[in-house]
Each structure stands twice: as structure tokens, then as C-alpha cells.
Coordinates of C-alpha atoms in Angstrom, one line a residue:
M17 CA -21.6 23.0 15.4
R18 CA -19.0 23.5 12.5
R19 CA -16.4 24.7 14.8
I20 CA -16.9 21.4 17.4
E21 CA -16.5 19.3 14.4
R22 CA -13.3 21.2 13.3
A23 CA -11.8 21.0 16.8
F24 CA -12.8 17.1 17.0
I25 CA -11.0 16.4 13.9
L26 CA -7.9 18.5 15.0
L27 CA -7.7 16.5 18.1
N28 CA -8.2 13.2 16.2
G29 CA -5.7 14.1 14.0
T30 CA -3.2 15.1 16.3
A31 CA -3.6 12.3 18.4
V32 CA -2.4 10.1 15.2
I33 CA 0.3 12.5 14.5
A34 CA 1.7 12.0 18.3
G35 CA 1.2 8.2 17.8
L36 CA 3.4 7.9 14.8
A37 CA 5.9 10.6 16.3
L38 CA 5.9 8.3 19.5
M39 CA 6.5 5.2 17.3
A40 CA 9.7 6.7 15.4
V41 CA 11.0 8.1 18.5
V42 CA 10.6 4.9 20.7
V43 CA 12.4 2.5 17.5
G44 CA 15.0 5.4 16.6
W45 CA 16.1 5.8 20.3
N46 CA 16.4 1.6 20.6
V47 CA 18.4 1.4 17.3
S48 CA 20.5 4.3 18.8
A49 CA 20.9 2.7 22.3
R50 CA 21.5 -0.9 20.4
Y51 CA 24.7 0.8 18.5
L52 CA 25.8 3.6 20.6
W53 CA 25.6 1.6 23.8
A54 CA 25.1 -2.1 23.4
N55 CA 21.9 -1.9 25.2
S56 CA 18.4 -2.1 23.9
L57 CA 15.4 -1.2 25.7
P58 CA 13.5 -4.1 26.6
W59 CA 10.4 -2.2 26.3
A60 CA 10.6 -0.7 23.1
D61 CA 8.8 -3.3 20.9
E62 CA 5.8 -3.5 23.0
V63 CA 5.4 0.2 23.1
A64 CA 5.9 0.6 19.2
R65 CA 3.7 -2.4 18.3
Y66 CA 0.8 -1.5 20.8
T67 CA 0.7 2.1 19.8
M68 CA 0.5 1.3 15.9
I69 CA -2.6 -0.9 16.9
W70 CA -4.3 2.2 18.8
L71 CA -3.0 4.5 16.3
T72 CA -4.9 2.3 13.3
F73 CA -8.3 2.2 15.3
L74 CA -8.0 5.8 16.1
G75 CA -7.4 6.8 12.9
S76 CA -9.7 5.0 10.8
G77 CA -12.6 7.2 11.2
L78 CA -10.3 10.1 10.0
A79 CA -9.1 7.9 7.0
L80 CA -12.7 7.4 6.5
R81 CA -13.6 11.2 6.4
E82 CA -10.6 11.6 4.1
G83 CA -11.5 9.0 1.6
A84 CA -8.1 7.5 2.6
H85 CA -9.9 4.1 2.7
V86 CA -9.8 1.9 -0.6
A87 CA -13.6 2.1 -2.1
I88 CA -14.8 0.5 -5.6
S89 CA -17.7 2.7 -6.4
N90 CA -17.9 2.0 -10.2
A91 CA -20.8 -0.2 -10.1
Q92 CA -22.7 2.3 -7.7
E93 CA -21.8 5.4 -9.8
A94 CA -23.4 3.4 -13.0
L95 CA -26.8 3.5 -11.2
P96 CA -29.4 6.3 -11.8
G97 CA -29.4 9.1 -9.3
P98 CA -32.2 7.6 -7.4
A99 CA -30.9 4.5 -6.9
Q100 CA -27.4 5.8 -5.8
Y101 CA -28.9 7.7 -3.0
W102 CA -31.0 4.5 -1.7
L103 CA -27.6 2.6 -2.0
R104 CA -25.8 4.8 -0.1
W105 CA -28.9 4.7 2.7
I106 CA -28.2 1.2 3.2
I107 CA -24.6 1.2 2.9
L108 CA -24.5 3.9 5.8
L109 CA -26.9 1.6 7.7
V110 CA -24.6 -1.1 7.2
L111 CA -21.6 0.8 8.5
F112 CA -23.3 2.2 11.4
G113 CA -24.4 -1.3 12.5
F114 CA -21.1 -3.2 11.7
F115 CA -19.3 -0.2 13.6
A116 CA -21.6 -0.7 16.9
F117 CA -21.1 -4.2 16.6
M118 CA -17.4 -3.9 16.6
V119 CA -17.8 -1.9 19.6
W120 CA -19.7 -4.3 21.4
V121 CA -17.5 -7.3 20.4
G122 CA -14.3 -5.4 21.2
I123 CA -15.8 -4.9 24.6
D124 CA -16.6 -8.6 25.0
Y125 CA -13.0 -9.5 24.0
M126 CA -11.4 -6.8 25.9
N127 CA -13.0 -8.1 29.0
R128 CA -12.1 -11.8 28.4
M129 CA -8.2 -10.3 28.0
A130 CA -8.4 -8.7 31.4
I131 CA -6.1 -11.1 33.1
Q132 CA -3.3 -10.7 30.6
K133 CA -0.4 -9.0 31.1
S134 CA 2.2 -8.2 28.4
A135 CA 5.6 -9.5 28.8
A136 CA 8.0 -6.5 29.6
L137 CA 5.8 -3.5 30.7
R138 CA 3.3 -5.7 32.4
L139 CA 0.9 -3.5 31.2
P140 CA -3.0 -5.6 31.3
M141 CA -3.5 -6.4 28.3
K142 CA -7.2 -5.0 27.9
W143 CA -5.9 -1.6 27.8
V144 CA -4.1 -2.5 24.3
Y145 CA -7.4 -4.5 23.1
A146 CA -9.8 -1.3 24.3
A147 CA -8.3 0.0 21.1
M148 CA -10.6 -1.5 18.9
P149 CA -14.2 -0.3 20.7
A150 CA -13.0 3.0 21.3
G151 CA -11.7 3.1 17.5
F152 CA -14.8 2.1 16.2
A153 CA -16.7 4.4 18.6
L154 CA -14.8 7.4 16.9
M155 CA -15.5 5.9 13.4
I156 CA -19.4 6.1 14.5
V157 CA -18.8 9.8 15.4
H158 CA -17.1 10.5 11.9
L159 CA -19.7 8.4 10.1
A160 CA -22.5 10.5 11.5
L161 CA -20.9 13.8 10.7
I162 CA -20.1 13.4 7.0
A163 CA -23.3 11.0 6.6
P164 CA -25.2 14.2 4.7
R165 CA -21.8 14.9 2.3
Y166 CA -21.7 11.1 1.8
L167 CA -25.5 10.8 0.5
R168 CA -24.7 13.4 -1.7
A169 CA -21.3 12.7 -3.3
G170 CA -20.3 9.2 -2.0
L171 CA -17.1 7.9 0.1
A172 CA -14.3 9.0 -1.5
S173 CA -11.4 6.9 -3.6
T174 CA -14.2 -1.5 -2.4
D175 CA -23.4 -30.3 4.3
E176 CA -21.6 -28.2 6.8
A177 CA -22.4 -24.5 6.4
P178 CA -20.9 -23.2 3.4
V179 CA -18.6 -20.9 5.3
V180 CA -16.4 -19.8 2.4
E181 CA -19.2 -19.2 -0.1
I182 CA -21.1 -16.9 2.3
L183 CA -17.4 -15.1 3.2
I184 CA -16.8 -14.6 -0.6
A185 CA -20.1 -13.7 -1.7
T186 CA -20.8 -11.4 1.5
F187 CA -17.2 -9.6 0.5
L188 CA -17.8 -9.2 -3.3
I189 CA -21.5 -7.6 -2.6
L190 CA -20.1 -5.3 -0.2
M191 CA -17.2 -4.2 -2.3
L192 CA -19.1 -3.9 -5.5
A193 CA -21.9 -1.7 -3.8
G194 CA -18.9 0.9 -2.6
V195 CA -18.2 -0.1 0.9
P196 CA -14.5 0.1 1.6
V197 CA -12.3 -2.8 1.1
A198 CA -11.0 -2.9 4.9
F199 CA -14.7 -3.0 6.1
A200 CA -15.8 -5.2 3.4
L201 CA -13.4 -7.8 4.4
A202 CA -13.9 -7.5 7.8
L203 CA -17.6 -7.7 7.3
A204 CA -17.4 -10.8 5.1
A205 CA -15.4 -12.3 7.6
F206 CA -18.2 -11.9 10.4
A207 CA -20.6 -12.7 8.7
A208 CA -19.3 -16.2 7.6
V209 CA -18.5 -16.7 11.4
T210 CA -22.1 -15.5 12.4
I211 CA -24.4 -16.9 10.1
T212 CA -22.8 -20.4 10.3
G213 CA -22.4 -20.3 14.0
Q214 CA -19.2 -22.9 13.7
Y215 CA -16.5 -20.4 15.2
P216 CA -17.0 -17.9 18.0
L217 CA -17.2 -14.4 17.3
V218 CA -14.2 -13.1 19.1
V219 CA -11.9 -15.1 16.9
V220 CA -12.3 -12.8 14.2
V221 CA -11.5 -9.8 16.5
K222 CA -8.3 -11.9 17.7
E223 CA -7.1 -12.2 14.2
M224 CA -7.2 -8.7 13.5
F225 CA -5.4 -7.7 16.3
T226 CA -2.9 -10.3 15.7
G227 CA -2.7 -9.4 12.0
L228 CA -1.5 -5.7 13.6
D229 CA 0.8 -6.8 16.5
S230 CA 3.7 -7.5 14.5
F231 CA 7.4 -5.8 15.0
P232 CA 8.2 -6.2 11.2
L233 CA 5.0 -4.5 10.5
L234 CA 6.5 -0.8 11.8
A235 CA 8.2 -0.4 8.7
V236 CA 4.9 0.4 6.5
P237 CA 4.1 3.6 8.7
F238 CA 7.8 4.2 8.9
F239 CA 8.3 4.1 4.9
I240 CA 5.1 6.1 4.3
L241 CA 6.3 8.4 6.6
A242 CA 9.7 9.0 5.2
A243 CA 8.5 9.4 1.5
E244 CA 5.9 12.0 2.7
I245 CA 8.5 13.7 4.3
M246 CA 11.1 13.8 1.1
S247 CA 8.2 14.7 -1.2
A248 CA 7.0 17.6 1.2
G249 CA 10.3 19.4 0.4
A250 CA 11.7 20.1 -3.0
I251 CA 12.4 16.7 -4.1
S252 CA 10.0 15.8 -6.9
A253 CA 11.7 18.8 -8.7
M254 CA 14.9 18.1 -7.9
L255 CA 14.5 14.4 -9.4
L256 CA 12.5 15.5 -12.1
R257 CA 15.7 18.0 -13.4
F258 CA 18.0 15.2 -12.7
A259 CA 16.1 12.7 -15.3
S260 CA 15.3 15.4 -17.7
Q261 CA 18.9 16.5 -18.2
F262 CA 19.8 12.7 -19.6
V263 CA 16.5 12.1 -21.8
G264 CA 14.8 15.1 -22.2
H265 CA 16.7 16.2 -25.5
L266 CA 15.6 13.0 -27.1
R267 CA 12.4 12.5 -29.3
G268 CA 9.6 11.9 -26.8
G269 CA 12.1 13.3 -24.1
L270 CA 9.3 14.4 -21.7
G271 CA 7.7 11.0 -21.7
Y272 CA 11.1 9.2 -21.1
T273 CA 11.6 11.9 -18.2
N274 CA 8.2 10.8 -16.9
V275 CA 9.4 7.1 -16.8
L276 CA 13.0 8.0 -15.2
T277 CA 11.5 10.4 -12.5
S278 CA 9.1 7.8 -11.5
T279 CA 11.7 5.0 -11.4
L280 CA 13.8 7.6 -9.4
F281 CA 11.1 8.5 -7.1
A282 CA 9.9 4.5 -6.6
G283 CA 13.3 4.4 -4.6
I284 CA 11.8 6.6 -2.3
S285 CA 8.0 6.1 -2.3
G286 CA 7.5 2.5 -2.0
S287 CA 3.8 3.2 -3.5
A288 CA 2.5 3.1 -6.8
L289 CA -0.2 5.7 -5.9
A290 CA 2.5 8.1 -4.1
D291 CA 4.2 8.0 -7.4
A292 CA 1.3 8.9 -9.4
A293 CA 0.1 11.6 -7.1
G294 CA 3.4 13.4 -6.3
P295 CA 5.9 13.4 -9.4
G296 CA 3.5 11.8 -11.8
A297 CA 1.1 14.8 -11.8
M298 CA 3.5 17.3 -12.0
M299 CA 5.0 15.2 -15.3
V300 CA 1.4 15.3 -17.2
R301 CA 1.2 19.0 -16.4
M302 CA 4.7 19.4 -18.0
M303 CA 4.1 16.8 -20.8
E304 CA 0.5 18.7 -21.6
K305 CA 2.8 22.0 -22.0
G306 CA 5.1 20.4 -24.4
G307 CA 2.5 19.5 -26.6
Y308 CA 1.7 15.7 -25.8
G309 CA -1.9 14.6 -25.6
R310 CA -3.2 15.0 -22.1
A311 CA -4.8 11.8 -21.8
Y312 CA -1.6 10.2 -23.4
A313 CA 0.4 11.9 -20.3
G314 CA -2.1 10.6 -17.8
A315 CA -1.8 6.9 -19.2
L316 CA 2.1 6.8 -19.3
T317 CA 1.9 8.3 -15.6
I318 CA -0.6 5.5 -14.7
A319 CA 1.9 2.7 -16.3
T320 CA 5.1 4.1 -15.1
S321 CA 3.8 4.3 -11.3
V322 CA 3.8 0.6 -11.0
V323 CA 7.3 0.5 -10.2
G324 CA 6.7 2.0 -6.9
P325 CA 5.8 -1.3 -5.2
I326 CA 8.8 -3.2 -7.2
I327 CA 11.6 -1.2 -6.8
P328 CA 12.7 -0.9 -3.2
P329 CA 11.7 0.0 -0.7
S330 CA 8.5 -1.6 -1.1
I331 CA 5.5 -1.8 1.4
T332 CA 3.9 -4.7 -0.6
M333 CA 6.9 -6.5 -0.1
I334 CA 7.3 -6.0 3.6
I335 CA 3.6 -7.2 3.5
Y336 CA 4.4 -10.4 1.4
A337 CA 7.5 -11.2 3.7
L338 CA 5.3 -11.4 6.7
Q339 CA 3.2 -14.2 5.0
D340 CA 5.7 -16.3 3.5
R341 CA 8.8 -17.3 5.9
N342 CA 10.8 -18.5 2.8
V343 CA 11.6 -15.0 1.7
S344 CA 12.8 -12.0 3.8
V345 CA 12.3 -8.2 3.4
G346 CA 15.8 -8.0 2.3
S347 CA 15.9 -10.4 -0.2
L348 CA 12.6 -9.3 -1.8
F349 CA 14.2 -5.7 -2.1
M350 CA 17.3 -7.3 -4.1
A351 CA 14.6 -9.1 -6.0
G352 CA 12.8 -6.5 -7.1
I353 CA 15.5 -4.3 -8.7
L354 CA 15.9 -5.9 -12.1
P355 CA 12.0 -6.5 -12.6
G356 CA 11.4 -2.9 -11.9
L357 CA 13.9 -1.5 -14.3
L358 CA 12.7 -4.2 -16.9
I359 CA 9.2 -2.7 -16.0
S360 CA 10.6 0.9 -16.9
G361 CA 12.1 -0.1 -19.8
A362 CA 9.1 -1.4 -21.1
M363 CA 7.0 1.5 -20.8
A364 CA 9.8 3.8 -22.3
G365 CA 9.5 1.5 -25.2
V366 CA 6.3 2.2 -25.5
N367 CA 6.8 5.9 -25.2
W368 CA 9.4 5.6 -28.0
W369 CA 7.0 3.8 -30.5
I370 CA 4.0 6.3 -29.7
S371 CA 6.2 9.3 -30.0
R372 CA 7.3 8.4 -33.4
K373 CA 4.0 7.4 -34.2
R374 CA 2.2 10.9 -33.1
G375 CA 5.5 13.1 -33.8
Y376 CA 6.1 14.4 -30.4
R377 CA 9.5 15.7 -30.3
S378 CA 11.8 17.4 -27.9
A379 CA 10.9 20.4 -26.1
E380 CA 14.8 21.3 -25.0
P381 CA 18.2 20.9 -25.7
R382 CA 20.8 18.8 -23.6
P383 CA 22.2 21.3 -20.7
P384 CA 25.6 22.1 -20.4
V385 CA 27.8 19.6 -18.8
A386 CA 28.4 21.9 -15.7
Q387 CA 24.8 22.4 -15.1
M388 CA 24.5 18.4 -15.3
I389 CA 26.8 18.1 -12.6
R390 CA 25.3 20.6 -10.5
N391 CA 21.7 18.5 -11.0
T392 CA 23.2 15.4 -10.1
L393 CA 25.0 16.5 -7.0
A394 CA 21.6 18.2 -5.9
A395 CA 19.7 14.9 -6.1
S396 CA 22.4 12.9 -5.0
P397 CA 21.1 13.3 -1.2
A398 CA 17.7 11.8 -2.0
L399 CA 18.9 9.1 -4.7
F400 CA 21.3 7.9 -1.6
L401 CA 18.0 6.8 0.3
V402 CA 17.9 3.6 -1.5
V403 CA 21.2 2.7 -1.4
L404 CA 21.3 3.4 2.6
I405 CA 18.3 1.1 2.8
V406 CA 19.2 -1.9 1.0
G407 CA 22.8 -1.6 1.8
G408 CA 22.2 -1.5 5.4
I409 CA 20.1 -4.2 5.2
R410 CA 22.4 -6.6 3.3
G411 CA 25.0 -5.7 5.4
G412 CA 23.6 -6.7 8.5
V413 CA 23.7 -3.0 9.7
F414 CA 20.0 -2.9 10.8
T415 CA 16.8 -4.8 10.0
P416 CA 14.1 -3.5 7.6
T417 CA 11.8 -2.0 10.6
E418 CA 15.1 -0.1 12.0
A419 CA 15.8 1.0 8.2
S420 CA 12.6 2.6 8.2
V421 CA 13.3 4.5 11.1
I422 CA 16.6 5.8 9.7
A423 CA 15.0 6.5 6.5
V424 CA 12.5 8.8 8.5
A425 CA 15.5 10.8 10.0
Y426 CA 17.4 10.7 6.9
A427 CA 14.4 12.2 5.1
I428 CA 14.1 14.8 7.8
V429 CA 17.7 15.8 8.1
V430 CA 17.9 16.1 3.9
S431 CA 14.7 17.9 3.7
A432 CA 15.5 20.4 6.4
V433 CA 19.3 20.9 6.2
I434 CA 20.4 20.0 2.5
Y435 CA 17.5 21.1 0.2
R436 CA 16.2 23.7 3.0
G437 CA 12.9 25.4 2.8
F438 CA 11.2 22.4 4.8
T439 CA 9.2 24.1 7.8
L440 CA 7.5 22.9 10.5
R441 CA 4.3 23.4 8.7
D442 CA 5.5 21.0 6.3
L443 CA 6.6 18.5 8.7
W444 CA 3.1 18.5 10.5
G445 CA 1.4 18.0 7.1
A446 CA 3.7 15.2 6.4
F447 CA 2.9 13.0 9.5
W448 CA -0.9 14.2 9.0
R449 CA -1.0 12.4 5.6
A450 CA 1.4 9.8 6.4
G451 CA -0.8 9.0 9.5
I452 CA -3.9 8.7 7.4
M453 CA -2.4 6.6 4.9
S454 CA -0.8 4.5 7.3
V455 CA -4.3 3.9 8.8
A456 CA -6.0 2.8 5.8
V457 CA -3.3 0.5 4.6
L458 CA -2.9 -1.2 8.0
M459 CA -7.0 -1.4 8.8
I460 CA -6.8 -3.6 5.3
L461 CA -4.2 -5.7 6.6
A462 CA -6.0 -6.4 10.0
A463 CA -9.2 -7.1 8.3
A464 CA -7.4 -9.2 5.4
R465 CA -5.6 -10.9 8.2
A466 CA -9.4 -12.3 9.6
F467 CA -10.9 -13.0 6.0
A468 CA -7.6 -15.1 5.3
W469 CA -8.0 -16.8 8.7
V470 CA -11.7 -18.1 7.7
L471 CA -10.0 -19.5 4.4
I472 CA -7.4 -21.2 6.0
I473 CA -9.5 -22.6 8.9
E474 CA -11.8 -23.9 6.1
G475 CA -9.0 -25.9 4.3
V476 CA -9.2 -23.8 1.2
P477 CA -5.1 -23.6 0.8
Q478 CA -5.2 -27.3 1.4
A479 CA -8.1 -28.0 -1.2
M480 CA -6.2 -26.0 -3.8
A481 CA -2.7 -27.9 -3.1
D482 CA -4.5 -31.2 -3.4
T483 CA -6.2 -29.8 -7.0
V484 CA -2.9 -28.6 -8.2
I485 CA -0.8 -32.0 -7.1
A486 CA -3.8 -33.8 -9.1
M487 CA -3.4 -31.8 -12.2
D488 CA 0.5 -32.6 -12.4
L489 CA 1.4 -29.3 -13.6
S490 CA 4.9 -28.3 -14.5
P491 CA 6.3 -25.5 -12.6
I492 CA 5.8 -23.2 -15.5
A493 CA 2.5 -24.3 -16.1
F494 CA 1.7 -23.6 -12.8
L495 CA 3.2 -20.1 -13.2
L496 CA 1.4 -19.2 -16.1
M497 CA -1.8 -20.5 -14.5
V498 CA -1.1 -18.2 -11.3
N499 CA -0.4 -15.1 -13.8
L500 CA -3.8 -15.5 -15.3
L501 CA -5.2 -15.8 -11.7
L502 CA -3.9 -12.7 -10.2
L503 CA -4.2 -10.8 -13.4
A504 CA -8.2 -11.6 -13.1
F505 CA -8.1 -11.3 -9.1
G506 CA -5.9 -7.7 -9.6
M507 CA -8.7 -6.3 -11.5
F508 CA -10.9 -6.2 -8.5
M509 CA -8.7 -6.5 -5.6
D510 CA -5.8 -3.8 -4.0
P511 CA -2.5 -5.4 -4.2
L512 CA -2.2 -5.5 -0.2
P513 CA -5.1 -7.4 0.2
G514 CA -4.3 -9.9 -2.2
V515 CA -0.8 -10.5 -0.9
M516 CA -2.5 -11.0 2.6
I517 CA -5.1 -13.4 1.2
L518 CA -3.6 -15.2 -1.7
V519 CA 0.2 -15.8 -0.7
P520 CA -0.7 -18.2 2.0
I521 CA -2.6 -20.4 -0.5
L522 CA -0.4 -20.1 -3.5
A523 CA 3.3 -20.1 -1.8
P524 CA 3.1 -23.3 -0.1
I525 CA 2.4 -25.1 -3.5
A526 CA 5.0 -23.1 -5.7
H527 CA 7.4 -23.9 -3.1
G528 CA 6.5 -27.7 -3.1
L529 CA 7.0 -27.4 -7.1
G530 CA 10.2 -26.1 -6.6
I531 CA 10.0 -22.9 -7.6
A532 CA 12.4 -20.3 -6.1
A533 CA 10.7 -18.6 -3.6
D534 CA 12.0 -15.0 -4.6
H535 CA 11.1 -15.7 -8.2
F536 CA 7.5 -16.6 -7.1
A537 CA 7.2 -13.3 -4.7
I538 CA 8.1 -11.2 -7.6
I539 CA 5.4 -13.1 -9.8
V540 CA 2.7 -12.1 -7.5
I541 CA 3.8 -8.7 -6.4
V542 CA 4.2 -7.7 -10.1
N543 CA 0.8 -9.3 -11.1
L544 CA -1.1 -7.7 -8.5
T545 CA 0.5 -4.4 -9.1
F546 CA -0.5 -4.4 -12.8
G547 CA -4.0 -4.8 -11.4
L548 CA -3.5 -1.2 -10.3
I549 CA -3.9 -0.2 -14.3
T550 CA -6.6 -2.7 -15.4
P551 CA -10.5 -1.6 -15.1
P552 CA -12.8 -1.8 -13.3
V553 CA -11.0 -1.1 -10.1
G554 CA -7.6 0.2 -11.3
G555 CA -6.5 2.3 -8.6
L556 CA -3.9 4.1 -10.2
I557 CA -6.4 5.4 -13.2
F558 CA -8.6 6.9 -11.0
V559 CA -5.8 8.7 -8.8
V560 CA -4.5 10.1 -11.8
A561 CA -7.8 11.0 -13.1
S562 CA -8.7 13.0 -9.9
A563 CA -5.3 14.4 -9.8
T564 CA -5.2 15.7 -13.7
K565 CA -8.9 16.8 -13.9
Q566 CA -9.4 13.8 -16.5
R567 CA -12.3 11.5 -17.2
P568 CA -11.1 7.9 -16.5
S569 CA -12.4 6.6 -19.8
D570 CA -10.2 8.8 -21.4
L571 CA -7.3 7.6 -19.6
I572 CA -8.5 3.7 -20.3
R573 CA -8.5 4.5 -24.2
E574 CA -4.7 5.2 -23.9
L575 CA -3.7 2.2 -21.8
P576 CA -4.1 -1.1 -24.2
P577 CA -0.3 -0.9 -25.5
F578 CA 1.0 -0.4 -22.1
F579 CA -0.9 -3.4 -20.6
L580 CA 0.7 -5.1 -23.7
A581 CA 4.0 -4.1 -22.6
A582 CA 3.1 -5.4 -18.9
I583 CA 2.0 -8.9 -20.0
A584 CA 5.5 -9.1 -22.2
V585 CA 7.2 -8.4 -18.8
L586 CA 5.3 -10.6 -16.7
L587 CA 6.1 -13.5 -19.5
I588 CA 9.6 -12.7 -19.5
L589 CA 10.0 -12.5 -15.5
T590 CA 8.0 -15.8 -15.7
F591 CA 10.5 -17.8 -18.1
V592 CA 13.7 -16.0 -16.9
P593 CA 13.6 -16.4 -13.2
A594 CA 17.4 -15.1 -13.0
L595 CA 16.1 -11.7 -13.1
S596 CA 14.4 -11.9 -9.8
T597 CA 17.1 -14.9 -8.2
W598 CA 20.1 -13.2 -9.3
L599 CA 20.9 -10.4 -7.3
P600 CA 19.3 -11.9 -3.9
A601 CA 22.0 -14.5 -4.4
L602 CA 24.7 -12.1 -5.2
G603 CA 23.7 -10.4 -2.0
G604 CA 23.8 -13.5 0.1
F605 CA 20.2 -13.8 0.4
S606 CA 19.4 -17.0 -1.5
R607 CA 17.3 -19.5 0.1
G608 CA 16.0 -21.6 -3.2

């Protein structure tokens, strides 16, 4: 039985890797054809989008098994052992029922779309929509196989009928119980529609597919893949040596090296969690050997990793641009540079204060100039990636989606040819990890789209806009109110669903008040990203705790100075909009 299970996992993983590879090849070939022969492939867009849809649903069961789906288990873990066991039984039954229901409603929707065909390939759309019942059937199999383990340990890693009340209450109950956030969002949307009976069930399925059927969204798995390829090689160690040569000799030098390395790696990964799990975990070990407190080293890593989604490329910014037509991916990439550097500077300031207070000293002298030049030349190919992406988008050479594919190709060449030591086994591992991570992200986006649709159709954005207009707030007062709202929201919600749910509600209000679109976008993204370092959810806290074998409570005790620095950064960004708007305007992206 164990051998059959391993074969099943390998087959499922291979399908995910094949889908990701097919997307990269098709989009990459289309980019090459357009620039070399001025002749785009008319079917490339459809093949890539439909493959991404199948990838998301086919891989979600594998992501569930690997613990990639975000789940908030704090409340569950606070219960006594027997209560945890029975709560997990309830969650298992809920998930089995939900997955079976999705197979049924997916087949129903597939049959309804049987007569439709795609524009370019003339492919019957029922085969595209078959991804949902097929994927959820696989999830049932995966869940059945991991059920014994789950019962022992839990999932790794969240007058009209009162539709909105049911939606939000169901989501909060499921999320706090430990149901993965993607499934909690989808279940809440179905519960609100089913219990009230005001809308057909298939509309939720339709919105989930609509949330995935987007060509710009292809940039998300490709940037994740590029980061995995780069970090699978010698990039992390190379960037660490490059950063250390400038600041390692100072008092608190290893702390500064941590900050600078995370800042540089942010230009590759686009993800806070990738920053923390990659070079961040390595830095914790180095700082501990250098005489720093282990918990402090972990807290510094948590705080500096938040620049991952701020400095381009940024997955969160790509998702934001899809929700607000007043911004573009290129403008947000430019807008995030100065705020990201400001965050890094603030965290370096905290390190300076604590290093002086606790007597943390330099562990190494400044290297000779010749060695510094060699380190700089060695790191240059990796550092050039962010220049290639932002410069290419700014110059109109390629779109953000095309940039993500070029980033994958560039990462393979740099890792295999320049840095060497990058094997086919490493490439397979990078595709495997990127596929699982992409599936988890895309499933959250699909579910959040359905959740947000219920809010929008029930008039929540308009009601909030009317309330704000009635309050007659100034732009600054509105931004301060948004800061408080988003900080509270970010304590319980991952940034990606937060962007999907809140941006369609808040962005039109901000635009109506005359707030620059790029400025407001940075306020939202930075706020929600800071939620990753705040309990009770604090995704970065648990990633670093797991990677460095520490208790989350020890890390949390060291975080208050960094959180105060984060609040100071938010206030500066709120009152100085030029930090977010100057570079986009300089780059020709300004929309007002």
C-alpha cells in the first residue's frame, strides 16, 4: 500500500511539474516568436491559461499533503488533546463533504458549459472546467491517505437573508478551527449562497474559474519558479558573502548582513516566506554562532523578510494590479523600491540599537579590496535579475508575464552555466517546490475571488463608500483609518486573500478622495505584509520558528521593537506620498 501511495504522489507531482513546464515553454516560445519573427502564436494564451487552471486543481491535493495550504491552527492547538482530536475529526468530515460537493457541482457546471468552445483552439470548454471535479476527486484521495496522520498532528502550516453575516461568520469559524484558508474562503462562499438560496450554486464555481482564467496571473507561478531555481543553486550563499563584505565588520555586523541579504534576495523571490525560509534561516544559524541571541536572530529574520513582497518582483503587487485598474504591475514595482529600502533601513536601525544595548560586536574584519571585487562580480548576475525585470517592463520590451518567463530562463542559465553545480535533480526539485507553492497560492486566489464576489453582489463596497462619504473624512484621516483596519485585518488574514477581498472595496473610495493610486496601493500592501509578523497568525513567525527549531513565543518576545519600527515606517509612507509616487512618475507610469 505504501508503494502504491508513493507512486500516486509521484504521478500527481509529475503532472504538476509537467503543467508548470508546459506553461513556461508555451509562453517563452510565444515571447521568442514575437520578438524574433514578429509573429505571435494565437493559441499560446489559451494553452497557458487553461494549463494553469488544471495545474491549480490537480495540485491542490498534493499541496494539502505537503502542508502548503495556509492554515491557522493557533486556536486548535490551544485545546486539550482529546478536544483537538475530535475537532480534527469534524474538520476531516467537513473537508470530505466539501470536496465531494465540489466534485458534484463541478460536474454540473462542466455539463452546463458543454456547448461552449474556446476562441482560438475551438476546444470544448467542458474539458477546461473538468479540472475542478477531477482536482477535488484527487483531493479526496489525498485527504483519505493523510487522514491518520492529520488526526495525530493536524494539517501543516486558516429582512433579506443575512448573506454577508453568514459569509463572514462561516469563514471566521472555519479559519479559527484550522481549516486551510483557501477552503475556508470557498466553503464560506458556498455556505452564504446555499443557506440563503438567493443565488445559484454554480455562480461560485464560475467565479473561482474566473479568478484563475487570467493571462497576467501566469506571472505568479513563473516568478515563484524563478526564485526556486535561483535559491536552489549557490545564490543565497553568494548574496550573503556580498552583503557581509560591506557591513559585517561593524558592531552588530551579522545583523546588518541579515538585513542586507534579505533586501537583496527580495529582488529575486518576491515572497516574504521565501526570504525567511531561504537565506533567513541560514542567517539565524550564522548569527547564533557569532554570539547573538538565537531568538533575536530569528526575530530580526522575521522583520527583515517583510521586504520580499515590497521590493520587485512582488507576487502581491501582481495580484493587486489585477484588482485595481488604476495601477499597473510596472508602476507598483517602481513604487515599492523606496518603501522597501525604508523598511530595511528601519530594521537596521533597530539592530543598531539592540546591538549597542546587548554588546553584539563584529565577528570578522573587512575583507581585502580584491576579495570584495571578486564577491561583487560573483553576485552581479543574481543582482541583475531585478534590473532585467523592472527595466524590461519600464522600457516596454516585455509585459510582466513575459518578464516572469524570461526570469525563469535567466535563472536556469545563471544557476547552471555561471554558478554551476546546478543539476537536473536540483531543477526537478525547484519545479516540484514551485508547483506546490503555486498551487497553494492560486487556490487561495480562486477562492478569494468567489468570496469577494459575494461581498460585491451584496453591495458591501458601496455601503462602505457611502459610510466614508457621510463621515466627510480628509484623505489623511481616511488613510489613518485604513492603516488601523488593515493592521487588524492582517493579524488574521494572509496578504493575498486580503488584497483580493479588500482592494475592490477600498481602492474606489481612495480614488474618489483624490489619493494617488500607487500611494494607496503601497499603503495596503505594506500594511497587509506587516500582518505576517504580528500574532496570532503571523505566518513569518511560524515559518522561522519551524526552520530554526524555536518556540514561537520566544520569537514573539523579541518582536516589539521591530513592530514599532514598522508602525513608524507606515506613518512615514502615509504622510510622505512621494516615497511611493516619485519613482513611478519618473519612470513614466504616473496615473495620478
